[in-house]
Coordinates of C-alpha atoms and ligand atoms in Angstrom, one line a residue:
X1 CA -21.6 9.0 38.4
X2 CA -18.6 8.3 36.3
X3 CA -16.4 5.3 37.3
X4 CA -13.8 7.7 38.9
X5 CA -16.4 9.9 40.6
X6 CA -16.1 9.0 44.3
X7 CA -13.6 11.8 45.2
X8 CA -15.8 14.5 43.6
X9 CA -18.6 16.5 45.2
X10 CA -20.1 17.8 42.1
X11 CA -20.8 16.3 38.7
X12 CA -18.8 17.7 35.8
X13 CA -20.1 20.5 33.7
X14 CA -22.1 19.4 30.7
X15 CA -19.7 21.0 28.2
X16 CA -16.8 19.4 29.9
X17 CA -18.6 16.0 29.6
X18 CA -18.9 16.7 25.9
X19 CA -15.2 17.7 25.6
X20 CA -14.2 14.6 27.5
X21 CA -16.3 12.1 25.7
X22 CA -14.6 9.9 23.1
X23 CA -17.5 7.4 22.8
X24 CA -18.9 9.0 19.6
X25 CA -15.7 7.8 17.8
X26 CA -14.0 5.2 19.9
X27 CA -17.0 2.9 19.9
X28 CA -15.3 1.7 16.8
X29 CA -12.9 -0.1 19.1
X30 CA -15.5 -2.3 20.7
X31 CA -14.4 -5.6 19.2
X32 CA -10.8 -4.9 20.1
X33 CA -11.8 -3.8 23.6
X34 CA -13.8 -7.0 24.1
X35 CA -11.1 -9.2 22.7
X36 CA -8.4 -7.7 24.9
X37 CA -10.6 -7.9 28.0
X38 CA -11.4 -11.6 27.4
X39 CA -7.6 -12.3 27.3
X40 CA -7.0 -10.1 30.3
X41 CA -9.6 -12.0 32.3
X42 CA -7.7 -15.2 31.5
X43 CA -4.6 -13.6 32.7
X44 CA -6.3 -12.6 35.9
X45 CA -7.6 -16.1 36.4
X46 CA -4.1 -17.6 35.9
X47 CA -2.8 -15.0 38.4
X48 CA -5.3 -16.2 40.9
X49 CA -7.2 -12.9 41.0
X50 CA -10.4 -14.4 39.5
X51 CA -11.8 -17.9 40.1
X52 CA -12.5 -20.0 37.1
X53 CA -16.2 -19.3 37.4
X54 CA -15.7 -15.6 37.7
X55 CA -13.5 -15.5 34.6
X56 CA -16.0 -17.6 32.7
X57 CA -18.9 -15.4 33.6
X58 CA -16.9 -12.3 32.6
X59 CA -16.0 -13.9 29.3
X60 CA -19.6 -14.9 28.6
X61 CA -20.8 -11.4 29.5
X62 CA -18.2 -9.9 27.2
X63 CA -19.3 -12.2 24.3
X64 CA -22.9 -11.2 24.9
X65 CA -21.9 -7.5 24.7
X66 CA -20.0 -8.3 21.4
X67 CA -23.1 -9.9 20.0
X68 CA -25.1 -6.8 21.0
X69 CA -22.6 -4.5 19.2
X70 CA -22.5 -6.8 16.2
X71 CA -26.2 -6.6 15.9
X72 CA -26.2 -2.8 16.5
X73 CA -28.3 -3.5 19.6
X74 CA -26.0 -2.1 22.3
X75 CA -27.6 0.7 24.2
X76 CA -25.3 3.5 25.3
X77 CA -25.9 5.3 28.6
X78 CA -25.5 9.0 29.1
X79 CA -22.7 8.4 31.5
X80 CA -20.7 6.3 29.2
X81 CA -17.5 8.3 28.7
X82 CA -15.8 6.1 26.3
X83 CA -16.0 2.6 24.8
X84 CA -14.1 1.1 27.8
X85 CA -16.4 2.4 30.4
X86 CA -19.5 1.6 28.3
X87 CA -18.4 -2.1 28.0
X88 CA -17.6 -2.3 31.7
X89 CA -20.9 -0.7 32.7
X90 CA -22.8 -3.2 30.5
X91 CA -20.7 -6.1 31.8
X92 CA -21.8 -5.3 35.4
X93 CA -25.4 -5.1 34.3
X94 CA -25.1 -8.5 32.7
X95 CA -23.0 -10.5 35.1
X96 CA -23.4 -8.5 38.3
X97 CA -20.7 -7.2 40.7
X98 CA -18.1 -9.7 39.5
X99 CA -17.9 -7.6 36.4
X100 CA -16.0 -4.8 38.1
X101 CA -13.2 -7.3 39.0
X102 CA -12.2 -7.2 35.3
X103 CA -10.4 -3.9 35.8
X104 CA -8.1 -5.3 38.4
X105 CA -4.4 -4.5 37.7
X106 CA -5.4 -2.7 34.5
X107 CA -6.0 0.9 33.7
X108 CA -7.6 2.5 30.7
X109 CA -4.2 3.8 29.8
X110 CA -2.8 0.4 28.9
X111 CA -6.2 -0.8 27.9
X112 CA -6.7 1.9 25.2
X113 CA -3.2 1.5 23.9
X114 CA -3.8 -2.2 23.5
X115 CA -7.2 -1.8 21.9
X116 CA -5.9 0.8 19.5
X117 CA -2.9 -1.4 18.5
X118 CA -5.2 -4.3 17.8
X119 CA -7.4 -2.0 15.7
X120 CA -4.3 -0.8 13.7
X121 CA -3.2 -4.4 13.2
X122 CA -6.6 -5.3 11.7
X123 CA -6.6 -2.2 9.6
X124 CA -3.2 -3.0 8.2
X125 CA -4.5 -6.5 7.1
X126 CA -7.5 -4.9 5.4
X127 CA -5.2 -2.3 3.7
X128 CA -2.9 -5.0 2.4
X129 CA -5.8 -6.7 0.7
X130 CA -7.1 -3.5 -0.9
X131 CA -3.6 -2.5 -2.1
X132 CA -3.2 -6.0 -3.5
X133 CA -6.5 -5.7 -5.5
X134 CA -5.3 -2.5 -7.1
X135 CA -1.9 -4.0 -7.8
X136 CA -3.6 -6.9 -9.6
X137 CA -5.7 -4.4 -11.7
X138 CA -2.5 -2.5 -12.7
X139 CA -0.7 -5.8 -13.4
X140 CA -3.5 -7.0 -15.6
X141 CA -3.6 -3.7 -17.5
X142 CA 0.1 -4.0 -18.0
X143 CA -0.1 -7.6 -19.2
X144 CA -2.9 -7.0 -21.6
X145 CA -1.2 -3.9 -23.0
X146 CA 2.4 -4.8 -22.7
X147 CA 3.0 -3.9 -26.4
X148 CA 0.8 -0.9 -26.6
X149 CA 3.1 2.0 -27.5
X150 CA 2.7 5.4 -26.0
X151 CA 4.8 8.5 -25.5
X152 CA 6.5 8.8 -22.2
X153 CA 6.7 12.2 -20.6
X154 CA 9.2 14.2 -18.5
X155 CA 8.2 17.6 -17.3
X156 CA 4.9 16.6 -19.0
X157 CA 6.7 17.1 -22.3
X158 CA 6.7 14.1 -24.7
X159 CA 10.1 12.5 -24.3
X160 CA 10.6 8.9 -25.5
X161 CA 8.4 6.1 -26.6
X162 CA 7.4 3.6 -23.9
X163 CA 4.7 0.9 -23.6
X164 CA 1.5 1.1 -21.6
X165 CA 2.7 -2.0 -19.8
X166 CA 5.8 -0.2 -18.6
X167 CA 3.7 2.9 -17.6
X168 CA 1.1 0.8 -15.7
X169 CA 3.8 -1.0 -13.7
X170 CA 5.3 2.4 -12.8
X171 CA 2.3 2.8 -10.6
X172 CA 2.5 -0.8 -9.4
X173 CA 5.9 -0.5 -7.6
X174 CA 5.0 2.4 -5.4
X175 CA 2.1 0.3 -4.1
X176 CA 4.6 -2.6 -3.6
X177 CA 6.5 -0.2 -1.3
X178 CA 3.3 0.7 0.4
X179 CA 2.7 -3.0 1.1
X180 CA 6.2 -3.3 2.7
X181 CA 5.5 -0.2 4.8
X182 CA 2.1 -1.6 6.0
X183 CA 3.8 -4.8 6.9
X184 CA 6.3 -2.9 9.0
X185 CA 3.6 -0.7 10.5
X186 CA 1.8 -3.9 11.5
X187 CA 5.0 -5.3 13.1
X188 CA 5.5 -2.1 15.1
X189 CA 1.9 -2.0 16.3
X190 CA 2.3 -5.6 17.5
X191 CA 4.1 -4.8 20.7
X192 CA 1.8 -5.4 23.7
X193 CA 1.3 -2.5 26.2
X194 CA -1.2 -4.4 28.4
X195 CA 0.2 -5.0 31.9
X196 CA 1.7 -1.5 32.0
X197 CA -1.2 -0.3 34.3
X198 CA -1.7 3.4 34.6
X199 CA 2.0 4.1 34.2
X200 CA 4.2 2.1 36.6
X201 CA 3.3 -1.5 35.7
X202 CA 0.8 -4.0 37.1
X203 CA 1.1 -5.4 40.6
X204 CA -0.5 -8.7 39.8
X205 CA 1.2 -11.8 38.7
X206 CA 0.2 -11.6 35.0
X207 CA 2.1 -13.4 32.3
X208 CA 2.4 -10.7 29.7
X209 CA 3.9 -13.0 27.1
X210 CA 0.9 -15.2 27.3
X211 CA -1.3 -12.2 26.8
X212 CA 0.8 -11.2 23.8
X213 CA 0.5 -14.7 22.2
X214 CA -3.2 -14.9 22.7
X215 CA -3.8 -11.4 21.2
X216 CA -1.4 -12.0 18.2
X217 CA 1.3 -9.5 19.4
X218 CA 4.9 -10.3 18.6
X219 CA 6.4 -9.1 21.9
X220 CA 5.7 -7.1 25.1
X221 CA 6.7 -3.5 25.7
X222 CA 9.7 -3.0 27.8
X223 CA 8.9 0.2 29.7
X224 CA 5.5 0.9 31.1
X225 CA 5.8 4.7 31.0
X226 CA 6.7 4.5 27.3
X227 CA 4.1 1.8 26.6
X228 CA 1.1 3.9 27.7
X229 CA 2.1 6.9 25.7
X230 CA 3.8 5.4 22.7
X231 CA 1.7 6.3 19.6
X232 CA 4.6 5.9 17.1
X233 CA 2.6 3.0 15.5
X234 CA -0.3 5.4 15.0
X235 CA 1.9 7.9 13.3
X236 CA 3.4 5.1 11.2
X237 CA -0.1 4.1 10.1
X238 CA -0.9 7.6 9.2
X239 CA 2.3 8.0 7.2
X240 CA 1.6 4.8 5.4
X241 CA -1.9 6.0 4.6
X242 CA -0.6 9.4 3.5
X243 CA 1.9 7.8 1.2
X244 CA -0.7 5.5 -0.3
X245 CA -2.8 8.7 -0.8
X246 CA 0.0 10.4 -2.6
X247 CA 0.5 7.4 -4.8
X248 CA -3.2 7.3 -5.6
X249 CA -3.2 11.1 -6.2
X250 CA -0.3 10.9 -8.7
X251 CA -2.1 8.0 -10.5
X252 CA -5.3 10.0 -10.5
X253 CA -3.6 13.1 -11.9
X254 CA -2.1 11.1 -14.7
X255 CA -5.4 9.5 -15.6
X256 CA -7.2 12.8 -15.4
X257 CA -4.8 14.1 -18.0
X258 CA -5.0 10.9 -20.1
X259 CA -8.8 11.1 -20.2
X260 CA -8.8 14.7 -21.3
X261 CA -9.6 15.7 -24.8
X262 CA -6.0 16.8 -25.2
X263 CA -4.8 13.3 -24.7
X264 CA -7.7 10.9 -25.2
X265 CA -5.5 7.9 -24.2
X266 CA -8.0 6.6 -21.8
X267 CA -11.8 6.5 -21.4
X268 CA -13.3 6.0 -18.0
X269 CA -16.1 3.5 -17.6
X270 CA -19.5 5.2 -17.1
X271 CA -19.7 3.7 -13.6
X272 CA -16.6 5.6 -12.6
X273 CA -17.3 9.0 -14.2
X274 CA -19.8 11.7 -13.6
X275 CA -21.7 14.2 -15.7
X276 CA -21.9 17.9 -15.6
X277 CA -25.2 19.6 -14.7
X278 CA -24.6 22.3 -17.3
X279 CA -22.6 20.8 -20.0
X280 CA -24.3 17.7 -21.5
X281 CA -21.2 16.6 -23.4
X282 CA -19.0 16.3 -20.4
X283 CA -17.8 13.1 -18.8
X284 CA -15.9 14.3 -15.7
X285 CA -13.3 12.4 -13.8
X286 CA -14.7 13.4 -10.4
X287 CA -13.7 10.0 -9.0
X288 CA -10.1 10.7 -9.8
X289 CA -10.2 14.3 -8.7
X290 CA -11.7 13.3 -5.3
X291 CA -9.0 10.6 -4.9
X292 CA -6.4 13.3 -5.7
X293 CA -8.1 15.7 -3.3
X294 CA -8.4 13.3 -0.4
X295 CA -4.7 12.8 -0.3
X296 CA -4.7 16.3 1.3
X297 CA -6.7 15.1 4.3
X298 CA -4.5 12.1 4.6
X299 CA -1.5 14.3 4.9
X300 CA -3.4 16.5 7.3
X301 CA -4.3 13.6 9.6
X302 CA -0.6 12.7 9.9
X303 CA 0.6 16.3 10.6
X304 CA -2.3 16.7 13.1
X305 CA -1.3 13.7 15.1
X306 CA 2.4 14.6 15.1
X307 CA 1.5 18.0 16.4
X308 CA -0.6 16.4 19.2
X309 CA 2.3 14.1 20.2
X310 CA 4.9 16.8 20.2
X311 CA 5.8 18.0 23.7
X312 CA 3.7 15.6 25.7
X313 CA 5.1 14.9 29.1
X314 CA 5.9 11.3 30.1
X315 CA 3.2 8.6 30.2
X316 CA -0.5 9.1 29.4
X317 CA -2.0 12.5 28.9
X318 CA -5.5 13.1 27.8
X319 CA -4.3 14.7 24.6
X320 CA -3.7 11.2 23.5
X321 CA -7.5 10.7 23.1
X322 CA -7.1 12.8 20.0
X323 CA -5.1 10.0 18.4
X324 CA -8.1 8.0 17.1
X325 CA -10.1 10.2 14.8
X326 CA -7.3 10.9 12.4
X327 CA -6.6 7.2 12.0
X328 CA -10.3 6.3 11.6
X329 CA -10.6 9.0 9.0
X330 CA -7.4 7.9 7.3
X331 CA -8.5 4.3 7.2
X332 CA -12.0 5.1 5.8
X333 CA -10.5 7.5 3.2
X334 CA -7.7 5.3 2.0
X335 CA -9.8 2.1 1.9
X336 CA -12.5 3.8 -0.2
X337 CA -10.0 5.4 -2.5
X338 CA -8.1 2.1 -3.1
X339 CA -11.3 0.3 -3.9
X340 CA -12.6 3.0 -6.3
X341 CA -9.2 3.2 -8.0
X342 CA -9.2 -0.6 -8.5
X343 CA -12.6 -0.2 -10.2
X344 CA -11.3 2.7 -12.4
X345 CA -8.2 0.8 -13.5
X346 CA -10.0 -2.5 -14.2
X347 CA -12.8 -1.0 -16.2
X348 CA -11.1 1.9 -18.2
X349 CA -10.7 1.6 -21.9
X350 CA -7.4 2.4 -23.6
X351 CA -7.2 4.1 -27.0
X352 CA -3.9 2.7 -28.4
X353 CA -4.5 4.5 -31.7
X354 CA -4.5 7.9 -30.0
X355 CA -1.3 6.9 -28.2
X356 CA 0.3 5.7 -31.4
X357 CA -0.6 9.0 -33.1
X358 CA 1.5 10.8 -30.6
X359 CA 4.7 8.9 -31.4
X360 CA 6.3 11.7 -33.3
X361 CA 9.8 11.6 -34.8
X362 CA 11.3 14.0 -32.2
X363 CA 10.7 11.3 -29.6
X364 CA 13.6 9.5 -31.3
X365 CA 16.1 12.3 -30.8
X366 CA 18.0 10.4 -28.1
X367 CA 18.2 7.4 -30.4
X368 CA 19.5 9.7 -33.2
X369 CA 22.2 10.9 -30.8
X370 CA 22.9 7.3 -29.7
X371 CA 23.3 6.4 -33.4
X372 CA 26.2 8.9 -33.6
X373 CA 27.6 7.7 -30.3
X374 CA 27.7 4.2 -31.7
X375 CA 29.9 5.7 -34.5
X376 CA 32.3 7.1 -31.8
X377 CA 30.9 10.6 -31.5
X378 CA 31.1 11.7 -27.9
X379 CA 27.6 12.0 -26.4
X380 CA 27.8 15.7 -25.6
X381 CA 28.7 16.4 -29.2
X382 CA 26.1 14.1 -30.5
X383 CA 23.5 15.8 -28.4
X384 CA 24.5 19.2 -29.8
X385 CA 24.3 17.9 -33.4
X386 CA 20.9 16.4 -32.9
X387 CA 19.7 19.6 -31.2
X388 CA 20.7 21.5 -34.3
X389 CA 19.0 19.0 -36.6
X390 CA 15.8 19.3 -34.6
X391 CA 15.9 23.1 -34.9
X392 CA 16.6 23.0 -38.6
X393 CA 13.7 20.7 -39.2
X394 CA 11.4 22.9 -37.1
X395 CA 12.4 26.0 -39.0
X396 CA 11.6 24.3 -42.3
X397 CA 8.3 23.0 -41.0
X398 CA 9.4 19.4 -41.4
X399 CA 9.8 16.5 -39.0
X400 CA 13.3 15.2 -38.5
X401 CA 12.7 11.9 -40.3
X402 CA 11.7 13.9 -43.4
X403 CA 15.2 15.5 -43.8
X404 CA 17.2 14.0 -46.6
X405 CA 20.4 12.2 -45.9
X406 CA 22.4 15.0 -47.6
X407 CA 20.8 17.5 -45.3
X408 CA 21.6 15.4 -42.3
X409 CA 25.1 15.0 -43.4
X410 CA 25.6 18.8 -43.3
X411 CA 25.3 18.3 -39.5
X412 CA 27.5 15.2 -39.2
X413 CA 29.2 13.0 -41.8
X414 CA 28.6 10.1 -39.5
X415 CA 25.0 9.9 -40.7
X416 CA 24.6 7.2 -43.3
X417 CA 21.7 5.6 -45.2
X418 CA 20.6 3.4 -42.4
X419 CA 19.9 6.4 -40.1
X420 CA 16.2 6.1 -41.1
X421 CA 16.0 2.9 -39.0
X422 CA 16.4 5.0 -35.9
X423 CA 12.8 6.3 -36.4
X424 CA 11.3 2.8 -35.9
X425 CA 9.4 2.6 -32.6
X426 CA 10.0 -1.1 -32.1
X427 CA 13.8 -0.6 -32.5
X428 CA 13.7 2.2 -30.0
X429 CA 11.9 0.1 -27.5
X430 CA 14.0 -2.9 -28.0
X431 CA 17.2 -1.0 -27.3
X432 CA 16.2 -0.4 -23.7
X433 CA 16.8 -3.9 -22.4
X434 CA 18.5 -3.2 -19.1
X435 CA 16.6 -4.2 -16.0
X436 CA 13.8 -1.7 -15.5
X437 CA 13.8 -0.6 -19.1
X438 CA 10.9 -0.4 -21.4
X439 CA 12.1 -3.1 -23.9
X440 CA 9.7 -6.1 -24.3
X441 CA 12.2 -8.5 -22.6
X442 CA 12.9 -6.2 -19.7
X443 CA 9.1 -5.7 -19.3
X444 CA 8.5 -9.5 -19.3
X445 CA 11.0 -9.8 -16.5
X446 CA 9.4 -6.9 -14.7
X447 CA 5.9 -8.5 -15.1
X448 CA 7.3 -11.8 -13.6
X449 CA 8.7 -10.0 -10.6
X450 CA 5.5 -8.0 -10.1
X451 CA 3.4 -11.1 -10.3
X452 CA 5.5 -13.0 -7.8
X453 CA 5.5 -9.9 -5.5
X454 CA 1.7 -9.9 -5.2
X455 CA 1.5 -13.7 -4.8
X456 CA 3.6 -13.6 -1.6
Ligands
LIG1 N1 -10.8 7.6 26.2 C1 -9.4 7.6 26.6 C2 -8.5 7.7 25.4 O1 -9.1 7.4 24.3 C3 -9.1 6.3 27.4 C4 -8.0 6.5 28.3 C5 -8.4 7.3 29.5 N2 -7.4 7.3 30.5 C6 -7.5 8.2 31.5 N3 -6.5 8.2 32.3 N4 -8.4 9.1 31.6 O2 -7.4 8.0 25.4

């Protein structure tokens, strides 16, 4: 008989039991359930509900159960509906009737909300580490190749010269924002619902702030109805995971392009590439394609939960049991993707010579326009002049730096002999010295900030 079965004459239909059961997935909360229960038993003892010995034997029993789970030796029972009932059932088996006293003043509604928040808080800590590792890999790549010149693209069209260091850090900062988001997600999860009971609060004299301190929460919830149904923290977590997924997907896409024969800027390490069953010459970036693909399910997990939450009437509804699987899946997915991406980035080989070969004179068109601006030509006009120069060179099958000075001067008399200096890549890079620019000095400053950001 389930723990709530006394008012029922019949047992539930087997299919209903299957529908109702969350154990297959929520067993993942066992450690958090046990930790929260140990703290709750201390609260009950302080409130005079449990004697010292009773609380102690409950705690010992819970630690035994934790050890059973840790060793994968916990035996589930057919009637175990979810992780909370399974732990309680086992507790009574181990410590006898005193075990049922643990549930005094508590309900699975505030219990599951507490366990889930604890789980999210731990998941946030793990995520921060995994993101940090990838950030380090990108930072190292940027430092090693800070002077490696490559074309920068907009609309996937070659635009202006940049450095690999600048490019690599362009994927560092989105992860920095992810770190901030995860920190905020952790803070929002760290509000304790325990003590809210089923919906109206607990009738026993429990010090909720003590519970919060012992469990590492920052504060206690202020409304019991809200507390048992608030899953904003879960949605926050899923949004953070989806956003990381999107960042990894964009990085993947870029590296897929860079590893292609059309670019050849990057070669993946054998450990992070796969072969084709048909085409022996192929080295496929499946790793990156999967990372890109998995961002789809991360977005799906978020939208799924939001749809579940929408329109739920006040306090706990069983729909809320649907909150866990998307987070577990998101956590597994994003942790794996982050680790694999760290491996990809730290082992890939760059091909600076291939990048350098793509630094064609048209990439200096803006510099050519700037050259005129420095001689007092308004930028719009300069832009038009250079546009004409580019077309003229194209029509003659030449590159713009091959045009003679006399030819250039037919477009503007402001062109003089030193115009040829515009086509020097170092000069072009050096000109972009503002914060956030690709110039070596600006990049050094950026690297310093990036380094200090991950060491915090
Ligand atoms: N397994 C349930 C969940 O995950 C636990 C809460 C059950 N509460 C209830 N009133 N039936 O949401």
